[in-house]
Amino acid sequence: MEALKNRIKQDGVVLGSQVLKVDSFLNHRVDPALMSAIGDTFADLFAEDRITRVLTIESSGIAPAVFAALRLEVDLIFARKRKSLTLRDDLYTEKAYSFTKQEENEITVSKHFLGADDRILIIDDFLANGQAALALARIVEQAGAQVAGIGIVIEKSFQNGRQVLQDAGYRVESLARVASLDGNEIRFVEVEAEVKAEVE
Amino acid sequence: MEALKNRIKQDGVVLGSQVLKVDSFLNHRVDPALMSAIGDTFADLFAEDRITRVLTIESSGIAPAVFAALRLEVDLIFARKRKSLTLRDDLYTEKAYSFTKQEENEITVSKHFLGADDRILIIDDFLANGQAALALARIVEQAGAQVAGIGIVIEKSFQNGRQVLQDAGYRVESLARVASLDGNEIRFVEVEAEVKAEVE
C-alpha cells in the first residue's frame, strides 16, 4: 500500500536495527484518514472470503480494524490483554509472549462473541514474531471458527512472524513489509504479493 | 442519540444497580456502523469549536473517537494507561483512580503530540466518576492547550462525573444519559440538552 509506505518513510522513526516507531500516525497519535484507507484495503483483500467478524487486540489494532469491519459490514471484536487472569469459564484465553516488551500476556475473548460458524479476519498493527497473531488464531480455533486470514499493517519481514503464521497454515496479507532498518534506513521488501499490487 | 439509546435498551446488560455492561457493541465486540454514527454526532456537536485534535484513552474510547476525528478532519491521540511508570521527560502523566476496577492508573501522552495552540475534544466511552476524563483534561492543560469539550458515549448520571467535570469548567456532551439501573431496568435522563435534540 503506497500511501502507507510513504507515510512510514516520512514519519517512521528508526531506533536501532530492530525497532520502528510509528507513534505519530498509528500507535499513539492516529491519522484517521489513513486508518480508513487501510481498512478499505483490508476489506478489498478479503472481499471474497465471507468474513463474519474482524478480530484484533487492544489497543493499536483497534483503529485500522474498525474501518475494515465497517467496510466488510461485520462486527469487530477486540481481544483484551492482561498480565495475569483468574481463569473464567466464559472466556477463551491464550498466552502470548511479547519479545518487544519482554513480558507474557494473557489474551482473552468472551465465548459469547465467537461461534463455530464464524469466519474471522484477524488484524494487527505489527507483525514481528507472530506470537500475538498466533494467540488470536488459536482463540478462533478454540471456538471452532475458521481463520480466513491475517491482515497486518506493518510487517517486520526481517523477523520470523510471517514464516510462523504461514507454517501454521494461515494466509498473511501485510500492507507494508519492512525488509531492513539497518543503517537507520527503512527499506521495504521489493516484490509484494500481486494481489496487493492490483488493489493499489 | 436515539439509535444509541435503543441499542443500550436492547443489548445492555444490567448487573446490580451500578454496572451496565455494553460489551456486545462498545467495549469488546464493537458495532462499527454505530461507532461511525456516534463519531458523526460528536463531530456535529463540536463542529463550531475549531477542534485541532481528539483525545481519548485506550482501549474502549478508540473506536468512537477515531470516527469523530475522521469527521472533524483532525488526528486522534489515544492516551496510554499503565499501572506504574518510570517518570519520563517526554511524557505528560496524570494519575486516575478507577472506582470500577479499584486501581490507580497512570495516564500518559507524549509531549510531542500536544501543543499550546491545540483545542482538544476529549472523548470517552463511559462517564461515571469522571476521574479518567479529568486526568485527560489535566494533561491537556499541562500542555498549555485548551479543552474545547468532553464527549461521552454513555453517562451514568446517577454518579457524580458530570458534576465533577462541569465544576472544573468543562462542557460535557453525553450521547446517552442513564438515570438509573434500579430494578434491573435501564432508565434514561428525560430532558436532554437541547443541542443534542437538534442534532438527532
Short mmCIF file of C-alpha atoms in Angstrom, two decimals:
data_model
loop_
_atom_site.label_atom_id
_atom_site.label_comp_id
_atom_site.label_asym_id
_atom_site.label_seq_id
_atom_site.Cartn_x
_atom_site.Cartn_y
_atom_site.Cartn_z
CA MET A 1 0.00 0.00 0.00
CA GLU A 2 1.86 3.03 -1.31
CA ALA A 3 0.27 5.69 0.93
CA LEU A 4 1.23 3.68 4.00
CA LYS A 5 4.79 3.07 2.83
CA ASN A 6 5.23 6.76 2.06
CA ARG A 7 3.97 7.66 5.49
CA ILE A 8 6.33 5.18 7.15
CA LYS A 9 9.24 6.65 5.16
CA GLN A 10 8.20 10.16 6.10
CA ASP A 11 7.27 9.77 9.78
CA GLY A 12 8.63 6.43 10.97
CA VAL A 13 11.47 6.69 13.48
CA VAL A 14 14.16 4.01 13.36
CA LEU A 15 15.58 3.02 16.76
CA GLY A 16 18.46 0.63 16.20
CA SER A 17 18.12 -2.20 13.68
CA GLN A 18 15.02 -3.75 15.25
CA VAL A 19 12.58 -1.03 16.29
CA LEU A 20 10.43 1.15 14.04
CA LYS A 21 8.41 3.76 15.92
CA VAL A 22 5.22 4.87 14.19
CA ASP A 23 3.53 6.52 17.12
CA SER A 24 2.92 9.71 15.14
CA PHE A 25 0.23 8.10 12.95
CA LEU A 26 -0.60 4.57 14.18
CA ASN A 27 0.32 3.69 17.79
CA HIS A 28 -0.40 6.79 19.82
CA ARG A 29 -1.32 9.69 17.53
CA VAL A 30 -3.57 8.21 14.86
CA ASP A 31 -4.33 9.55 11.38
CA PRO A 32 -7.99 8.55 10.88
CA ALA A 33 -7.98 9.11 7.10
CA LEU A 34 -5.02 6.75 6.74
CA MET A 35 -6.75 4.23 9.04
CA SER A 36 -9.85 4.43 6.85
CA ALA A 37 -7.76 3.77 3.72
CA ILE A 38 -6.04 0.86 5.47
CA GLY A 39 -9.43 -0.56 6.44
CA ASP A 40 -10.60 -0.26 2.84
CA THR A 41 -7.51 -2.09 1.60
CA PHE A 42 -8.03 -4.98 4.02
CA ALA A 43 -11.70 -5.14 3.05
CA ASP A 44 -10.73 -5.35 -0.63
CA LEU A 45 -8.13 -8.06 0.02
CA PHE A 46 -10.63 -10.22 1.89
CA ALA A 47 -13.76 -9.23 -0.04
CA GLU A 48 -14.37 -12.77 -1.34
CA ASP A 49 -13.73 -14.55 1.94
CA ARG A 50 -17.18 -14.35 3.54
CA ILE A 51 -15.77 -12.75 6.70
CA THR A 52 -18.27 -12.69 9.57
CA ARG A 53 -16.11 -10.91 12.18
CA VAL A 54 -12.89 -8.95 12.39
CA LEU A 55 -10.74 -9.79 15.42
CA THR A 56 -7.91 -7.62 16.72
CA ILE A 57 -6.14 -6.98 20.00
CA GLU A 58 -6.11 -3.85 22.10
CA SER A 59 -5.00 -1.13 21.66
CA SER A 60 -3.19 -0.27 18.44
CA GLY A 61 -5.09 -2.76 16.30
CA ILE A 62 -8.46 -1.17 17.00
CA ALA A 63 -8.29 1.87 14.71
CA PRO A 64 -7.34 0.06 11.48
CA ALA A 65 -9.56 -2.93 12.33
CA VAL A 66 -12.71 -0.93 12.99
CA PHE A 67 -12.55 0.56 9.48
CA ALA A 68 -12.01 -2.87 7.93
CA ALA A 69 -15.04 -4.13 9.87
CA LEU A 70 -17.11 -1.13 8.76
CA ARG A 71 -16.30 -1.76 5.11
CA LEU A 72 -16.88 -5.53 5.40
CA GLU A 73 -20.17 -4.77 7.21
CA VAL A 74 -19.35 -7.04 10.14
CA ASP A 75 -18.65 -6.50 13.83
CA LEU A 76 -15.19 -6.05 15.31
CA ILE A 77 -14.04 -7.90 18.41
CA PHE A 78 -11.01 -6.60 20.23
CA ALA A 79 -9.30 -9.13 22.46
CA ARG A 80 -8.17 -7.99 25.88
CA LYS A 81 -4.57 -8.22 27.00
CA ARG A 82 -3.86 -8.87 30.66
CA LYS A 83 -0.83 -9.59 32.80
CA SER A 84 -2.49 -12.37 34.73
CA LEU A 85 -6.02 -13.55 34.99
CA THR A 86 -8.25 -15.68 37.09
CA LEU A 87 -9.49 -18.45 34.82
CA ARG A 88 -13.06 -17.83 33.83
CA ASP A 89 -15.43 -20.23 32.14
CA ASP A 90 -16.83 -17.60 29.81
CA LEU A 91 -13.50 -16.57 28.27
CA TYR A 92 -11.24 -18.05 25.63
CA THR A 93 -7.68 -17.48 26.84
CA GLU A 94 -4.26 -17.84 25.20
CA LYS A 95 -0.81 -16.78 26.29
CA ALA A 96 1.35 -14.62 24.05
CA TYR A 97 4.92 -13.66 24.80
CA SER A 98 5.92 -10.20 23.65
CA PHE A 99 9.61 -10.11 22.73
CA THR A 100 9.44 -6.33 22.36
CA LYS A 101 8.12 -5.80 25.88
CA GLN A 102 9.67 -8.98 27.30
CA GLU A 103 6.50 -9.97 29.06
CA GLU A 104 3.86 -12.62 28.77
CA ASN A 105 0.30 -11.50 28.31
CA GLU A 106 -2.91 -13.39 28.53
CA ILE A 107 -5.20 -12.65 25.64
CA THR A 108 -8.91 -13.14 26.18
CA VAL A 109 -12.11 -13.13 24.15
CA SER A 110 -15.59 -13.71 25.53
CA LYS A 111 -17.07 -17.02 24.47
CA HIS A 112 -20.31 -15.21 23.65
CA PHE A 113 -18.83 -13.49 20.63
CA LEU A 114 -17.21 -16.30 18.63
CA GLY A 115 -19.10 -19.28 17.25
CA ALA A 116 -18.40 -22.33 15.10
CA ASP A 117 -19.96 -20.65 12.04
CA ASP A 118 -17.65 -17.66 12.13
CA ARG A 119 -15.06 -16.84 9.51
CA ILE A 120 -12.58 -14.50 11.12
CA LEU A 121 -10.27 -11.88 9.70
CA ILE A 122 -7.50 -11.20 12.23
CA ILE A 123 -5.96 -7.74 12.03
CA ASP A 124 -2.97 -6.38 13.91
CA ASP A 125 -0.83 -3.29 13.64
CA PHE A 126 2.59 -5.02 13.69
CA LEU A 127 3.91 -8.45 12.80
CA ALA A 128 7.28 -9.27 14.36
CA ASN A 129 7.50 -12.74 15.90
CA GLY A 130 3.88 -13.55 15.19
CA GLN A 131 3.06 -14.52 18.76
CA ALA A 132 0.11 -12.15 19.19
CA ALA A 133 -1.50 -13.11 15.86
CA LEU A 134 -0.91 -16.77 16.62
CA ALA A 135 -2.61 -16.43 20.01
CA LEU A 136 -5.60 -14.79 18.31
CA ALA A 137 -5.71 -17.59 15.73
CA ARG A 138 -5.66 -20.20 18.50
CA ILE A 139 -8.58 -18.47 20.18
CA VAL A 140 -10.52 -18.60 16.91
CA GLU A 141 -9.78 -22.31 16.69
CA GLN A 142 -10.77 -22.90 20.32
CA ALA A 143 -14.17 -21.52 19.28
CA GLY A 144 -14.32 -23.98 16.37
CA ALA A 145 -14.38 -21.00 13.99
CA GLN A 146 -12.21 -20.51 10.92
CA VAL A 147 -9.32 -18.10 10.40
CA ALA A 148 -9.97 -16.67 6.94
CA GLY A 149 -6.73 -14.73 7.03
CA ILE A 150 -4.44 -12.38 8.89
CA GLY A 151 -4.10 -8.74 7.88
CA ILE A 152 -1.07 -6.85 9.14
CA VAL A 153 -0.47 -3.11 8.82
CA ILE A 154 3.33 -3.22 9.14
CA GLU A 155 5.36 -6.42 8.86
CA LYS A 156 8.94 -6.55 10.07
CA SER A 157 10.00 -9.04 7.42
CA PHE A 158 13.45 -9.44 8.98
CA GLN A 159 11.77 -11.24 11.88
CA ASN A 160 10.15 -14.64 11.59
CA GLY A 161 6.47 -13.82 12.21
CA ARG A 162 5.28 -14.32 8.62
CA GLN A 163 7.02 -17.71 8.47
CA VAL A 164 5.50 -18.77 11.79
CA LEU A 165 1.98 -17.87 10.63
CA GLN A 166 2.37 -19.40 7.17
CA ASP A 167 3.81 -22.59 8.68
CA ALA A 168 0.69 -22.76 10.83
CA GLY A 169 -1.33 -22.64 7.60
CA TYR A 170 -2.59 -19.07 7.63
CA ARG A 171 -2.83 -16.59 4.77
CA VAL A 172 -0.95 -13.40 5.69
CA GLU A 173 -1.51 -10.06 3.96
CA SER A 174 0.76 -7.24 5.08
CA LEU A 175 0.23 -3.73 3.75
CA ALA A 176 3.85 -2.70 4.28
CA ARG A 177 6.74 -5.15 4.56
CA VAL A 178 9.88 -3.72 6.08
CA ALA A 179 12.95 -5.62 4.83
CA SER A 180 15.51 -3.87 6.98
CA LEU A 181 16.13 -0.97 9.33
CA ASP A 182 19.92 -1.22 9.06
CA GLY A 183 21.96 1.96 8.83
CA ASN A 184 18.99 3.99 10.09
CA GLU A 185 17.24 3.49 6.76
CA ILE A 186 13.81 1.97 6.18
CA ARG A 187 13.87 -0.47 3.28
CA PHE A 188 10.79 -2.33 2.09
CA VAL A 189 10.53 -5.82 0.60
CA GLU A 190 10.76 -5.26 -3.16
CA VAL A 191 8.34 -7.78 -4.59
CA GLU A 192 4.98 -7.68 -2.89
CA ALA A 193 2.13 -10.08 -3.45
CA GLU A 194 0.39 -9.49 -6.78
CA VAL A 195 -2.99 -9.15 -5.09
CA LYS A 196 -1.83 -6.10 -3.20
CA ALA A 197 -0.38 -4.54 -6.35
CA GLU A 198 -3.75 -4.89 -8.03
CA VAL A 199 -5.59 -3.29 -5.15
CA GLU A 200 -3.33 -0.26 -5.03
CA MET B 1 -28.88 9.92 20.41
CA GLU B 2 -31.84 7.66 19.78
CA ALA B 3 -30.02 4.84 17.93
CA LEU B 4 -27.58 4.53 20.82
CA LYS B 5 -30.28 4.55 23.49
CA ASN B 6 -32.24 1.91 21.61
CA ARG B 7 -29.15 -0.25 21.37
CA ILE B 8 -28.43 0.13 25.08
CA LYS B 9 -32.04 -0.86 25.86
CA GLN B 10 -31.79 -3.84 23.52
CA ASP B 11 -28.30 -5.19 24.30
CA GLY B 12 -27.14 -3.57 27.55
CA VAL B 13 -26.86 -5.96 30.49
CA VAL B 14 -27.64 -4.59 33.95
CA LEU B 15 -25.51 -6.02 36.75
CA GLY B 16 -26.83 -4.69 40.05
CA SER B 17 -27.73 -1.03 40.39
CA GLN B 18 -24.31 0.32 39.37
CA VAL B 19 -22.98 -1.65 36.42
CA LEU B 20 -24.17 -1.54 32.82
CA LYS B 21 -22.38 -3.99 30.52
CA VAL B 22 -22.28 -2.99 26.87
CA ASP B 23 -19.57 -5.35 25.71
CA SER B 24 -21.72 -6.64 22.85
CA PHE B 25 -21.43 -3.39 20.86
CA LEU B 26 -18.96 -0.99 22.52
CA ASN B 27 -16.41 -2.47 24.94
CA HIS B 28 -15.37 -5.79 23.46
CA ARG B 29 -17.50 -6.59 20.44
CA VAL B 30 -17.87 -3.33 18.53
CA ASP B 31 -20.54 -2.33 16.02
CA PRO B 32 -18.60 -0.19 13.53
CA ALA B 33 -21.70 1.37 11.93
CA LEU B 34 -22.90 2.54 15.34
CA MET B 35 -19.39 3.85 16.13
CA SER B 36 -19.43 5.77 12.86
CA ALA B 37 -22.81 7.32 13.72
CA ILE B 38 -21.53 8.19 17.21
CA GLY B 39 -18.46 9.83 15.68
CA ASP B 40 -20.69 11.85 13.35
CA THR B 41 -22.82 13.01 16.27
CA PHE B 42 -19.78 14.18 18.25
CA ALA B 43 -18.44 15.94 15.16
CA ASP B 44 -21.77 17.77 14.72
CA LEU B 45 -21.90 18.78 18.39
CA PHE B 46 -18.40 20.26 18.26
CA ALA B 47 -18.45 21.44 14.64
CA GLU B 48 -18.05 25.12 15.57
CA ASP B 49 -15.33 24.63 18.15
CA ARG B 50 -12.23 24.66 15.95
CA ILE B 51 -11.06 21.30 17.29
CA THR B 52 -7.45 20.50 16.34
CA ARG B 53 -7.18 17.06 17.99
CA VAL B 54 -9.40 14.40 19.51
CA LEU B 55 -8.00 12.82 22.68
CA THR B 56 -9.21 9.55 24.18
CA ILE B 57 -7.86 6.78 26.36
CA GLU B 58 -7.19 3.17 25.46
CA SER B 59 -8.98 0.91 24.73
CA SER B 60 -12.74 1.38 24.56
CA GLY B 61 -12.58 5.06 23.65
CA ILE B 62 -10.65 4.46 20.45
CA ALA B 63 -13.43 3.20 18.17
CA PRO B 64 -15.92 6.05 18.72
CA ALA B 65 -13.12 8.64 18.90
CA VAL B 66 -11.46 7.67 15.63
CA PHE B 67 -14.71 8.27 13.74
CA ALA B 68 -15.17 11.66 15.42
CA ALA B 69 -11.61 12.55 14.42
CA LEU B 70 -12.22 11.39 10.85
CA ARG B 71 -15.31 13.57 10.54
CA LEU B 72 -13.62 16.58 12.16
CA GLU B 73 -10.61 16.02 9.87
CA VAL B 74 -8.12 16.03 12.72
CA ASP B 75 -5.82 13.45 14.28
CA LEU B 76 -6.74 11.27 17.23
CA ILE B 77 -4.42 10.74 20.18
CA PHE B 78 -5.09 7.83 22.47
CA ALA B 79 -3.57 8.14 25.91
CA ARG B 80 -1.88 5.09 27.37
CA LYS B 81 -2.96 3.59 30.68
CA ARG B 82 -0.32 1.95 32.88
CA LYS B 83 -0.16 0.50 36.34
CA SER B 84 3.09 2.19 37.21
CA LEU B 85 5.63 4.06 35.21
CA THR B 86 9.14 5.32 35.36
CA LEU B 87 8.92 9.10 35.05
CA ARG B 88 9.97 10.20 31.61
CA ASP B 89 10.70 13.71 30.44
CA ASP B 90 8.90 13.28 27.15
CA LEU B 91 5.52 12.26 28.62
CA TYR B 92 2.67 14.14 30.25
CA THR B 93 1.45 11.96 33.11
CA GLU B 94 -1.61 12.08 35.36
CA LYS B 95 -3.00 9.62 37.86
CA ALA B 96 -6.60 8.44 37.62
CA TYR B 97 -8.29 6.22 40.14
CA SER B 98 -10.80 3.76 38.69
CA PHE B 99 -13.59 3.07 41.17
CA THR B 100 -14.92 0.31 38.91
CA LYS B 101 -11.62 -1.57 38.86
CA GLN B 102 -10.42 -0.26 42.23
CA GLU B 103 -6.99 0.55 40.92
CA GLU B 104 -4.95 3.60 40.16
CA ASN B 105 -3.65 4.03 36.65
CA GLU B 106 -1.13 6.39 35.24
CA ILE B 107 -2.32 8.01 32.06
CA THR B 108 0.30 9.25 29.64
CA VAL B 109 0.52 11.27 26.44
CA SER B 110 3.69 12.05 24.55
CA LYS B 111 4.71 15.70 24.77
CA HIS B 112 5.34 15.67 21.03
CA PHE B 113 1.66 15.45 20.21
CA LEU B 114 0.06 18.24 22.23
CA GLY B 115 0.93 21.89 21.87
CA ALA B 116 -0.19 25.24 23.26
CA ASP B 117 -2.20 26.02 20.12
CA ASP B 118 -4.32 22.88 20.33
CA ARG B 119 -8.05 22.84 21.00
CA ILE B 120 -8.88 19.37 22.24
CA LEU B 121 -12.07 17.35 22.15
CA ILE B 122 -11.84 14.64 24.82
CA ILE B 123 -13.91 11.53 24.11
CA ASP B 124 -14.53 8.56 26.36
CA ASP B 125 -16.87 5.59 26.30
CA PHE B 126 -18.20 5.91 29.86
CA LEU B 127 -18.59 8.70 32.38
CA ALA B 128 -19.00 7.51 35.97
CA ASN B 129 -16.89 9.39 38.50
CA GLY B 130 -15.17 11.50 35.89
CA GLN B 131 -11.66 10.63 37.02
CA ALA B 132 -10.41 9.42 33.64
CA ALA B 133 -11.80 12.41 31.73
CA LEU B 134 -10.43 14.75 34.38
CA ALA B 135 -6.98 13.21 34.08
CA LEU B 136 -7.11 13.70 30.31
CA ALA B 137 -8.21 17.32 30.80
CA ARG B 138 -5.30 17.92 33.18
CA ILE B 139 -2.90 16.54 30.59
CA VAL B 140 -4.31 18.95 28.01
CA GLU B 141 -3.76 21.80 30.47
CA GLN B 142 -0.24 20.64 31.29
CA ALA B 143 0.44 21.13 27.58
CA GLY B 144 -0.97 24.65 27.74
CA ALA B 145 -3.69 23.57 25.28
CA GLN B 146 -7.44 24.13 25.62
CA VAL B 147 -10.16 21.62 26.40
CA ALA B 148 -12.92 22.51 23.93
CA GLY B 149 -15.24 19.95 25.46
CA ILE B 150 -15.78 16.42 26.64
CA GLY B 151 -17.85 13.95 24.62
CA ILE B 152 -19.14 10.87 26.41
CA VAL B 153 -20.84 7.89 24.80
CA ILE B 154 -22.69 6.66 27.90
CA GLU B 155 -23.06 8.73 31.06
CA LYS B 156 -24.07 7.11 34.33
CA SER B 157 -25.98 10.16 35.52
CA PHE B 158 -26.55 8.61 38.95
CA GLN B 159 -22.83 9.02 39.63
CA ASN B 160 -21.12 12.37 40.06
CA GLY B 161 -18.85 12.50 37.00
CA ARG B 162 -20.81 15.16 35.07
CA GLN B 163 -20.88 17.41 38.16
CA VAL B 164 -17.14 16.95 38.71
CA LEU B 165 -16.35 17.90 35.10
CA GLN B 166 -18.78 20.83 35.00
CA ASP B 167 -17.46 22.13 38.32
CA ALA B 168 -13.99 22.08 36.76
CA GLY B 169 -15.41 24.30 33.99
CA TYR B 170 -15.76 21.84 31.16
CA ARG B 171 -18.59 21.44 28.66
CA VAL B 172 -19.89 17.85 28.75
CA GLU B 173 -21.93 16.28 25.94
CA SER B 174 -23.18 12.76 26.61
CA LEU B 175 -24.97 10.83 23.88
CA ALA B 176 -26.89 8.65 26.31
CA ARG B 177 -27.56 9.57 29.95
CA VAL B 178 -28.55 6.68 32.16
CA ALA B 179 -30.64 7.93 35.10
CA SER B 180 -30.93 4.63 36.91
CA LEU B 181 -30.34 0.89 36.68
CA ASP B 182 -32.58 0.09 39.65
CA GLY B 183 -34.84 -2.93 39.46
CA ASN B 184 -32.85 -4.31 36.54
CA GLU B 185 -34.29 -1.61 34.29
CA ILE B 186 -32.36 0.93 32.23
CA ARG B 187 -33.92 4.38 32.56
CA PHE B 188 -32.56 7.41 30.73
CA VAL B 189 -32.50 11.05 31.86
CA GLU B 190 -35.70 12.51 30.40
CA VAL B 191 -34.70 16.00 29.37
CA GLU B 192 -31.51 16.02 27.39
CA ALA B 193 -29.61 19.08 26.30
CA GLU B 194 -31.40 20.95 23.50
CA VAL B 195 -28.30 20.83 21.28
CA LYS B 196 -28.43 17.06 21.21
CA ALA B 197 -32.14 17.08 20.44
CA GLU B 198 -31.46 19.28 17.42
CA VAL B 199 -28.71 17.02 16.15
CA GLU B 200 -30.82 13.88 16.35
#
